[in-house]
XYZ file of C-alpha atoms in Angstrom:
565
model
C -29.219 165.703 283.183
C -26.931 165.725 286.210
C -26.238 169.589 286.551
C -23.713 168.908 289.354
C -21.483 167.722 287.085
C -21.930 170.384 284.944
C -21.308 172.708 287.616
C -18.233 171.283 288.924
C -16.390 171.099 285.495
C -17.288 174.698 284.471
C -15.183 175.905 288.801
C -12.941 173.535 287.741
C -11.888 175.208 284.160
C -12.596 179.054 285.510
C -8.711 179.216 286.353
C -7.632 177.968 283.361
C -9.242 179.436 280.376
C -6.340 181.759 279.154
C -4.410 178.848 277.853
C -6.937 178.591 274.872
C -5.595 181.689 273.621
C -2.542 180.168 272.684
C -1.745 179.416 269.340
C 1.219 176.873 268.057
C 4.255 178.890 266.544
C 5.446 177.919 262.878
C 8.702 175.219 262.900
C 11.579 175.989 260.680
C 12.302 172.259 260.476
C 13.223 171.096 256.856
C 9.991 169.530 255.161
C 9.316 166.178 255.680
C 6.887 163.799 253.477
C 5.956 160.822 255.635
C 4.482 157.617 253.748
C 1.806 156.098 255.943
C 0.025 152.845 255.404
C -3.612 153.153 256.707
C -5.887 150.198 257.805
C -8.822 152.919 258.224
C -11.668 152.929 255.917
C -11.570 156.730 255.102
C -11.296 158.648 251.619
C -8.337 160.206 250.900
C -7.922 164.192 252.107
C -8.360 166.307 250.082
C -4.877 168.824 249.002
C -6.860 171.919 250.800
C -7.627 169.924 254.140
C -7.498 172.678 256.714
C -5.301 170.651 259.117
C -2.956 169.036 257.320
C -2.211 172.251 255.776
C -1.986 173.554 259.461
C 0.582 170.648 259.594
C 2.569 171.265 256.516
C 2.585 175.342 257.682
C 3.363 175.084 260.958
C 5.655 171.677 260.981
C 6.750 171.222 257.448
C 5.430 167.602 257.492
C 2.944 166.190 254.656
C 1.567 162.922 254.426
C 1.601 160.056 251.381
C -1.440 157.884 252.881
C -1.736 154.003 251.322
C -5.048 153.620 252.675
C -6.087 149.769 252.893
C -9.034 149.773 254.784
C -11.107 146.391 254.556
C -7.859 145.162 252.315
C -5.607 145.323 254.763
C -4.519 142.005 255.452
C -3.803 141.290 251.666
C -2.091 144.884 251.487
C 0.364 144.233 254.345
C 1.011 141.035 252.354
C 2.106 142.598 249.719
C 4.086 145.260 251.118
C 5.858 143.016 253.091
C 6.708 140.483 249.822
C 7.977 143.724 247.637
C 9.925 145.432 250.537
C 8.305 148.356 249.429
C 7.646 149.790 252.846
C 6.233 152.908 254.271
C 7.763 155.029 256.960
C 4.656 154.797 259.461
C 2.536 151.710 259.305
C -0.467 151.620 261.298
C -0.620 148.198 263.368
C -4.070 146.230 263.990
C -2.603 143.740 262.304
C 0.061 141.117 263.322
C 2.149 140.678 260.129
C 4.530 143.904 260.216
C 5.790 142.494 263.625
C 5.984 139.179 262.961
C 7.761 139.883 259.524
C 10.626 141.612 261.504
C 9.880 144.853 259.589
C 9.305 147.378 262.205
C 11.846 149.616 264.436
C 12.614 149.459 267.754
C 10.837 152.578 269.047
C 12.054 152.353 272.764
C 15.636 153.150 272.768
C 14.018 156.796 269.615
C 11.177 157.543 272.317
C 13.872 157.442 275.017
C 16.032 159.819 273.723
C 14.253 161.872 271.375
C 10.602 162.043 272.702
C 10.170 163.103 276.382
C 6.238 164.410 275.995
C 6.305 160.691 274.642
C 8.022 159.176 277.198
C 5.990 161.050 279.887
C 2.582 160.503 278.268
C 2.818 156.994 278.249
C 4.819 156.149 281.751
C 2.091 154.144 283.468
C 1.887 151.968 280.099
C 5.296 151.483 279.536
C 6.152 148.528 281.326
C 3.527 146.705 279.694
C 4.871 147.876 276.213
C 7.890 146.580 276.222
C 6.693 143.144 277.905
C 4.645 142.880 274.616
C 7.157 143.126 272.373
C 10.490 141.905 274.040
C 12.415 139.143 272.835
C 12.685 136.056 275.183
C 14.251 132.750 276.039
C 12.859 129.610 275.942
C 11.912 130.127 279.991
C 10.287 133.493 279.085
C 12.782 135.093 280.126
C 13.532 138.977 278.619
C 16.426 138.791 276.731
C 16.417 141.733 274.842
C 13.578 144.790 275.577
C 11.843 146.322 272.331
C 8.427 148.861 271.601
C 7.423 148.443 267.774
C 3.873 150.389 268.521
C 2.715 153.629 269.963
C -0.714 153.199 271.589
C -3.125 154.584 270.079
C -6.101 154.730 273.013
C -5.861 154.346 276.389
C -3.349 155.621 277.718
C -4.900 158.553 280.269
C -3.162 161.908 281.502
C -5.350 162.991 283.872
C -9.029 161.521 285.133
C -11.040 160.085 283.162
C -13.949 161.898 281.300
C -15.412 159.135 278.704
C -18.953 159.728 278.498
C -18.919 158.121 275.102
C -19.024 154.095 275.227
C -18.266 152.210 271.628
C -17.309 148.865 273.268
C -19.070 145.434 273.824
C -22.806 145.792 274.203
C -26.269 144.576 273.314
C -27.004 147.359 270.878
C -30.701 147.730 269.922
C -32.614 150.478 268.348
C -33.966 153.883 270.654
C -36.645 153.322 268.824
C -37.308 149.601 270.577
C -36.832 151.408 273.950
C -39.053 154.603 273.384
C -42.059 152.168 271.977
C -42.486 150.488 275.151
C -41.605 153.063 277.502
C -38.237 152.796 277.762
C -38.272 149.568 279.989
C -35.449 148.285 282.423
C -33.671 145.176 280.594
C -31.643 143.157 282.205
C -31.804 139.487 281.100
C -30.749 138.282 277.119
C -34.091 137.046 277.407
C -36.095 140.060 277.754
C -34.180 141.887 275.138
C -35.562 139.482 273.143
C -38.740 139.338 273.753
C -38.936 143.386 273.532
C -37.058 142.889 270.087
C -39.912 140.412 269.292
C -42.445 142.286 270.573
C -41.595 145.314 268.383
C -40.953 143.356 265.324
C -44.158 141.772 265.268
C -45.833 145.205 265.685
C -43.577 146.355 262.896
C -42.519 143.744 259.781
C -41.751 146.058 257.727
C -39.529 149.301 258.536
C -39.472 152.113 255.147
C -40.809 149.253 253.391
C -38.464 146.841 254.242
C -38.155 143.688 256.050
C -37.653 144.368 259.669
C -34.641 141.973 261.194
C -34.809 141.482 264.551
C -31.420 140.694 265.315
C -28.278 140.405 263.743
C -24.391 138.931 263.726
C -21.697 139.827 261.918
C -19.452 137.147 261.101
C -17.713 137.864 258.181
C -13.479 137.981 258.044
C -12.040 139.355 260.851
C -15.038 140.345 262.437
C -16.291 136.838 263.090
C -15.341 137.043 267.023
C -18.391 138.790 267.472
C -20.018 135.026 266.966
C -18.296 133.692 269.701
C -17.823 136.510 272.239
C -21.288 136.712 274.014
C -21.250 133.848 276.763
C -18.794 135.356 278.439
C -20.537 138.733 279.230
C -23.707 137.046 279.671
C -21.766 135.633 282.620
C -20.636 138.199 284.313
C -16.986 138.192 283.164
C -14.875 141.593 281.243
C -13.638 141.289 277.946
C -10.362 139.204 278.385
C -10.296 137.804 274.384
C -10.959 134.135 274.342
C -11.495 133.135 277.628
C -12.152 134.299 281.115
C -9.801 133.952 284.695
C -12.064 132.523 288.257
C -10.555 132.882 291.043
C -10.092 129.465 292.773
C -9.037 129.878 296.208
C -5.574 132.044 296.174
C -4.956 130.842 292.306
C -6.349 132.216 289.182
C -7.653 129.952 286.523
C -7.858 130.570 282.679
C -10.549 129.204 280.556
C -11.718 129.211 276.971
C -14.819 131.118 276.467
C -15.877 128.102 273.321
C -17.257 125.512 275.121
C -18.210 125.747 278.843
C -21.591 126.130 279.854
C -22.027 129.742 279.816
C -21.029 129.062 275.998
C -23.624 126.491 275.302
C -26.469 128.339 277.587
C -25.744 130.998 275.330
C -25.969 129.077 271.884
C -28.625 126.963 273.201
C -30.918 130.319 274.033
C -29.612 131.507 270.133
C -30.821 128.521 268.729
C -33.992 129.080 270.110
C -34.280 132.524 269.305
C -33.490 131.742 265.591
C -36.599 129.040 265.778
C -38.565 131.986 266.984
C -37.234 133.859 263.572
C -35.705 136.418 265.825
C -31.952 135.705 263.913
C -31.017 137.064 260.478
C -30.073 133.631 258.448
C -28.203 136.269 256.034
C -25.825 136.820 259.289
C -23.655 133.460 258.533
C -23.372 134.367 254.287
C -23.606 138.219 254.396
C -19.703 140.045 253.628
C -19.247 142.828 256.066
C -20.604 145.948 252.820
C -24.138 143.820 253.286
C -24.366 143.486 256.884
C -23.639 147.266 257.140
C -26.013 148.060 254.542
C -29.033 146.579 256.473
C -27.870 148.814 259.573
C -27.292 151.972 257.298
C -31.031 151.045 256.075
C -32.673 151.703 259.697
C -33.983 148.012 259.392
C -31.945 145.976 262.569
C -33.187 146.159 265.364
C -30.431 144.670 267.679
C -27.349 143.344 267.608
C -24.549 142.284 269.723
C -21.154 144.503 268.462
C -18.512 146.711 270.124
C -19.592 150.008 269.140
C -16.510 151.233 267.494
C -17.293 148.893 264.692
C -20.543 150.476 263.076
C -20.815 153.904 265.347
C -18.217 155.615 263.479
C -19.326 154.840 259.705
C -22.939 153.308 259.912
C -24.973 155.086 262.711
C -23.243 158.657 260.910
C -25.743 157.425 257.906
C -28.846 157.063 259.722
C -28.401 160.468 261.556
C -27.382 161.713 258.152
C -30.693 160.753 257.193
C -32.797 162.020 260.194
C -33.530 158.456 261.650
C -32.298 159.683 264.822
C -34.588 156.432 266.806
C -32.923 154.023 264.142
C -29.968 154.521 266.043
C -28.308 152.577 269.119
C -28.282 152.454 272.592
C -25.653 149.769 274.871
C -27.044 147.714 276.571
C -24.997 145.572 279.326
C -26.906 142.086 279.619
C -26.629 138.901 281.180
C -28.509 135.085 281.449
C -30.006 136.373 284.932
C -30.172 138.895 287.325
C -28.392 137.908 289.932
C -25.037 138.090 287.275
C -23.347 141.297 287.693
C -22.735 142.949 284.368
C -18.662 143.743 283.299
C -18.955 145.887 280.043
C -17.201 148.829 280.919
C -14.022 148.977 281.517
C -11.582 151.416 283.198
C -8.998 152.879 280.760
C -6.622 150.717 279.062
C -3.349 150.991 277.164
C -4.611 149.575 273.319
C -1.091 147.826 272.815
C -0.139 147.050 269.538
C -2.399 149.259 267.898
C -1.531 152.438 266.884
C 2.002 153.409 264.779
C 4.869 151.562 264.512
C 7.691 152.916 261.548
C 8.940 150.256 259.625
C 12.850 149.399 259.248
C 12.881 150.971 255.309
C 12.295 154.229 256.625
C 16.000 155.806 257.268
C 17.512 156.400 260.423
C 17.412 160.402 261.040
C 14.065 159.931 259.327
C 12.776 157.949 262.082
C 14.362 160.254 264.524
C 12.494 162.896 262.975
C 8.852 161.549 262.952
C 9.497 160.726 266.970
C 10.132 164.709 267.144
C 6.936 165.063 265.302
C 4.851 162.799 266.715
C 6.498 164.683 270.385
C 5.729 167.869 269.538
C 2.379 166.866 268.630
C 1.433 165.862 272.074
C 1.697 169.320 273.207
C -1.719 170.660 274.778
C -2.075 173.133 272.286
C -1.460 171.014 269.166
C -3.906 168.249 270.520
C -6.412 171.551 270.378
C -6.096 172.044 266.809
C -6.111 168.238 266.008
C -8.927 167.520 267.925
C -10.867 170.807 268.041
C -10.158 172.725 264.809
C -9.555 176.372 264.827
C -10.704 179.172 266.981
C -13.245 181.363 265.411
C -13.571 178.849 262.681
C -14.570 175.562 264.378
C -15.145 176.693 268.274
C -15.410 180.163 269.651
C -14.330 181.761 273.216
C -17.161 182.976 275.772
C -15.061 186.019 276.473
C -18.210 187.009 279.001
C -18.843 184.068 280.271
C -22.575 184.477 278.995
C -22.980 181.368 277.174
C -20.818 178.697 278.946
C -20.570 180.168 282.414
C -17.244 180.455 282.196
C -15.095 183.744 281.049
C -13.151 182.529 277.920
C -14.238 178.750 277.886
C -14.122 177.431 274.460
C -17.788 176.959 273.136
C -19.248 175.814 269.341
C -22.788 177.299 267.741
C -25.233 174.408 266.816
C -24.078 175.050 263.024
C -20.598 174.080 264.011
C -21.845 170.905 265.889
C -23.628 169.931 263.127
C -21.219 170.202 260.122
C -18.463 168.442 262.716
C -20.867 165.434 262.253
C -20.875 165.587 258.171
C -18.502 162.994 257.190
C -17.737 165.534 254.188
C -16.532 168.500 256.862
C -14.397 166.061 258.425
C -12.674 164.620 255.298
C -12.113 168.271 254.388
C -11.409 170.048 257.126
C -10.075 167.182 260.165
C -6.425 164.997 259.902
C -8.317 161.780 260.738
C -6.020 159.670 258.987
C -3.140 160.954 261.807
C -5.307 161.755 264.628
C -6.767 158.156 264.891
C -3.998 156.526 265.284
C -1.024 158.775 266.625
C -0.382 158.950 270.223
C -3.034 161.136 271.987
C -3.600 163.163 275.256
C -6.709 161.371 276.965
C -8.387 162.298 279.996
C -8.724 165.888 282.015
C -5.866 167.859 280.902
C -3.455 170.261 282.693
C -5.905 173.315 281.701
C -8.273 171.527 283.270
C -10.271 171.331 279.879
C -10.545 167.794 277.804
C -8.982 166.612 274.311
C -12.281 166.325 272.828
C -14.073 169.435 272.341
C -17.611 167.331 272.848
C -16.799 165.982 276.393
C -16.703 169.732 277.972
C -20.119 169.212 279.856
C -21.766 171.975 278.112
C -20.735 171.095 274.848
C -20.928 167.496 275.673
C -25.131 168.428 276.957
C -25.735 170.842 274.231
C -24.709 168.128 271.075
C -26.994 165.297 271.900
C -30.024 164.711 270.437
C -33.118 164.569 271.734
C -33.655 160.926 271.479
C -30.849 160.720 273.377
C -32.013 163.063 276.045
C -35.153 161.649 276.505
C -33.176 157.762 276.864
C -31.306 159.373 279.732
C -33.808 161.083 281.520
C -35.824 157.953 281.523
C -33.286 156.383 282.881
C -31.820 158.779 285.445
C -28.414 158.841 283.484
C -26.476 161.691 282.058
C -23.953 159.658 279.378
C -23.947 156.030 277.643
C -20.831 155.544 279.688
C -22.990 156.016 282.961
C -25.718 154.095 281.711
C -23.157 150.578 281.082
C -21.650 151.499 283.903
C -21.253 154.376 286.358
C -18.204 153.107 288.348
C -16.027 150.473 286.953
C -13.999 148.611 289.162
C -10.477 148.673 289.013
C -8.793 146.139 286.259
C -6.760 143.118 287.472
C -3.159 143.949 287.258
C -3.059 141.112 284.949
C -6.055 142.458 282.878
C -6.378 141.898 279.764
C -5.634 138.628 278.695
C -6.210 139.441 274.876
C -3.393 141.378 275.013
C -1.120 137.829 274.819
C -0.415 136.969 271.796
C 0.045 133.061 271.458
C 3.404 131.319 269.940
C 4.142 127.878 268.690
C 1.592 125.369 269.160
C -0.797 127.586 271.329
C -0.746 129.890 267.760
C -1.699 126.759 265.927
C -4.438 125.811 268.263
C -6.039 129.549 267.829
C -6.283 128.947 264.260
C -7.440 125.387 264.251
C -10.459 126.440 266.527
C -11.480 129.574 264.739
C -11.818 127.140 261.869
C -14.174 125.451 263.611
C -15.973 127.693 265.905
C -16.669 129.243 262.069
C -18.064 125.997 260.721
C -19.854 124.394 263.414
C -21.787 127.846 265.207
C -23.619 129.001 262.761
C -25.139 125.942 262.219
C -25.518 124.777 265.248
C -27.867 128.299 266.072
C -29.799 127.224 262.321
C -29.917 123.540 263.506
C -33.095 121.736 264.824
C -33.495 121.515 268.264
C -33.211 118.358 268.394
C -29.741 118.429 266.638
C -28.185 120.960 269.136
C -27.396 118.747 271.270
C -25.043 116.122 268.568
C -24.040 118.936 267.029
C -22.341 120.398 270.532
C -21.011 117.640 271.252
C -19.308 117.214 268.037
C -18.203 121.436 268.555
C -16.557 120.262 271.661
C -15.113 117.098 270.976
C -13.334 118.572 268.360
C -12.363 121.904 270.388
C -10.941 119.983 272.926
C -7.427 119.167 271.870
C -6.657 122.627 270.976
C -7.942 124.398 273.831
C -6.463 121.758 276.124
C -2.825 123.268 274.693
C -4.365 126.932 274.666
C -5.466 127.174 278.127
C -2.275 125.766 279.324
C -0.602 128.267 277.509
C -2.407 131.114 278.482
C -2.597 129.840 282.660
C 1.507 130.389 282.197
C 0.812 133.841 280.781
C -1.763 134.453 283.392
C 0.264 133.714 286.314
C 3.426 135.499 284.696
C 1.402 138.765 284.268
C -0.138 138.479 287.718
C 3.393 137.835 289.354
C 4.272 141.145 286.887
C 1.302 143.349 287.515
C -0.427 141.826 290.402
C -4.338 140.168 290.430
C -6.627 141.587 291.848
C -7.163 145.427 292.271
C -8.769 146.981 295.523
């Protein structure tokens, strides 16, 4: 571990333990019951939750959660069709917006939420580009916010050490077998995948699978997203931006070479039986099965989609080396790898509140959310209570510090029991509200586990042992130590196509569903009439996509610049 780090965080926070002490002071606000329509997959809280009741004491507001989770796209439907809306609607989704059921939040957060306003200052140009109204030049006509980011938006320095985006996931257990070799190439991970698989067919007497996709609903663009890391290029959605000269160019990630290279090498690897065939018929409950079962081996995923519900199982369990380190890959060496990225604002994802819920309502749950975004309310959201959930070193014998915040092992623990946190945490809120992110004021973090002797103290020893192989001290580090700075026009997946750009998006997903999964199953000697036929029939909708999107490219670069130094 990197003690230096350690070191510096603990002079850092010396000065500013007191503030811990602090405790929120009841409102005498009338009570308020907020309706909330949830695209999580969580249970419902229990009545007793510890901090909703916190909530309800201190701030009079209760929640009435519609939780959709894997249904959400048919629940927003119907909601939408009955105009039997929430207050707060959690957006991942496109159809509240584009239904013309959600409030303008700008003009609330403007007048009613300054710890709002403040929090999200270096995001809020891009907020209301999103979501403005505009003439047929592209002109703003008429600025609007419908969302509250969720993630992203930072308040001090960053302190991620946690990574749960785009990676080449594969078992610790792979790693640790062979001595915890360096991969670089798709090609090695591979053949160490293969390697370990044909030492061991069977894992707790099941099949072993090698390697794994998930393409089932909305998850599918985890079929079609890996040529463009394997390439060198960041996570910009669809495509990827060269630069040509002084210009920037856009261009679809579906069919240029990096795409077949990649599918080519897949189909291959599927010959070699390295490829679930259950990948292109499983739903998304049997694909997570297999990983809950300790039985994949690899897979390419962001994190955020399994780490959260899936890997909690197999720690549950005590298969701590069935679980997953990132791995940031590409066709050769000489590529340098973009997985990491530095923050950015998630726009439109978070809360929006819909246009049923009542003026001074509204108005209300903007003072809510506001007050929430105090330091010392983030503390109770995000690290319980003191002398319940964390204690203070008032001697500075256990952290170093005198009065740093510290947890026992037994807290650590129960804090990963999905149980403890349906009980006792307001996940439902917390995920999705706006959030303090970064090194705060106090100099201490908004997750309790990213304090560097918390953040040493929780990890397992598999974990440990990856790291010190590897001379790293976090996942973040081991991705990517030091991210360069985004493009000011970065990312292009936050442009969401109109008109006939819209319809092209559609028309190719259809396709890139039908024709990639067989073209990976195909015979070799099909691939190649099989391409073709991919890309012939690609080709007149990304023809009006990429001309789209080059517009939007060079209208966000003439907004927010190009290239960062």
């Amino acid at each position: 571990m990197k003690k230096t780090k350690i070191i510096a965080s603990i002079v850092a926070l010396s000065c500013t333990a007191g503030v811990l002490s602090a405790k929120p002071k009841a409102n005498s606000s009338t009570p308020m019951n907020i309706s909330v329509f949830s695209t999580q997959q969580r249970e419902q809280p229990p009545a007793d939750n510890m901090t909703y009741k916190w909530i309800k004491d201190n701030f009079g507001v209760t929640f009435t959660w519609d939780i959709a989770g894997e249904r959400k796209d048919l629940r927003a439907e119907e909601l939408i069709a009955s105009g039997e809306l929430p207050d707060l609607i959690e957006i991942d989704i496109p159809q509240f917006k584009d239904a013309g059921v959600l409030r303008d939040l700008k003009p609330l957060v403007e007048k009613y939420g300054p710890n709002l306003k403040k929090h999200y200052a270096s995001a809020w140009k891009k907020m209301i580009d999103i979501d403005s109204e505009r003439d047929a030049k592209g002109n703003i006509t008429a600025e609007h916010i419908y969302t509250l980011p969720n993630y992203g938006v930072y308040d001090g320095p960053q302190t991620d050490t946690y990574f749960n985006q785009n990676g080449w996931w594969i078992q610790k257990a792979v790693l640790k077998e062979f001595g915890y070799p360096k991969i670089q190439t798709v090609d090695e991970y591979f053949d160490l995948i293969e390697k370990y698989y044909q030492k061991y067919p069977t894992i707790d007497g099941k099949a072993t699978i090698p390697f794994s996709i998930i393409t089932a609903d909305w998850e599918a663009f985890n079929l079609w997203n890996p040529p463009q890391f394997l390439g060198g290029y960041p996570n910009e959605g669809n495509g990827h931006v060269d630069q040509v000269g002084k210009n920037f160019v856009y261009t679809d990630n579906f069919s240029d070479e990096n795409a077949r290279k990649w599918f080519k090498l897949a189909n291959g690897y599927f010959q070699r039986g390295l490829i679930d065939p259950e990948s292109f018929s499983d739903n998304r409950d049997q694909y997570y099965a297999k990983i809950k079962q300790g039985r994949v081996l690899g897979m390419f995923i962001q994190g955020w989609e399994f780490l959260g519900d899936s890997e909690l199982v197999l720690w549950q369990a005590g298969k701590d080396e069935r679980t997953y380190a990132p791995l940031p890959l590409t066709f050769d060496k000489s590529i340098k790898p973009r997985y990491r990225d530095q923050a950015l604002p998630n726009l439109q994802r978070g809360f929006g509140i819909s246009t049923k819920c009542p003026e001074d309502k509204a108005i209300k749950i903007i003072k809510f959310m506001d007050t929430m975004l105090k330091e010392e309310n983030q503390r109770v959201l995000y690290w319980g209570f003191e002398g319940k959930d964390y204690f203070i070193d008032k001697k500075g014998t256990i952290t170093g510090t005198k009065g740093a915040a510290y947890r026992t092992s037994e807290q650590r623990a129960q804090q990963k029991d999905p149980a403890w946190i349906n009980a006792n945490r307001a996940m439902l809120w917390a995920e999705s509200a706006p959030k303090l992110e970064g090194k705060l004021k106090s100099g201490y973090t908004r997750n309790i586990e990213e304090l560097p002797w918390e953040y040493e103290v929780s990890q397992q020893k598999v974990d440990l042992d990856l790291w010190k192989a590897y001379g790293v001290s976090s996942y973040a580090e081991f991705m990517d130590p030091n991210p360069p700075k985004n493009p000011g026009w970065y990312p292009m997946w936050q442009v969401n196509p109109e008109g006939e750009a819209a319809e092209a998006m559609l028309g190719f997903e259809a396709i890139q569903r039908e024709y990639l999964p067989k073209i990976i199953m195909c015979k070799p000697s099909d691939f190649g009439r099989l391409w073709d036929e991919y890309c012939e029939l690609l080709k007149p909708l990304t023809s009006v996509y990429n001309k789209y999107m080059q517009q939007k490219l060079e209208e966000r670069i003439k907004k927010y610049g190009g290239i960062q130094k």
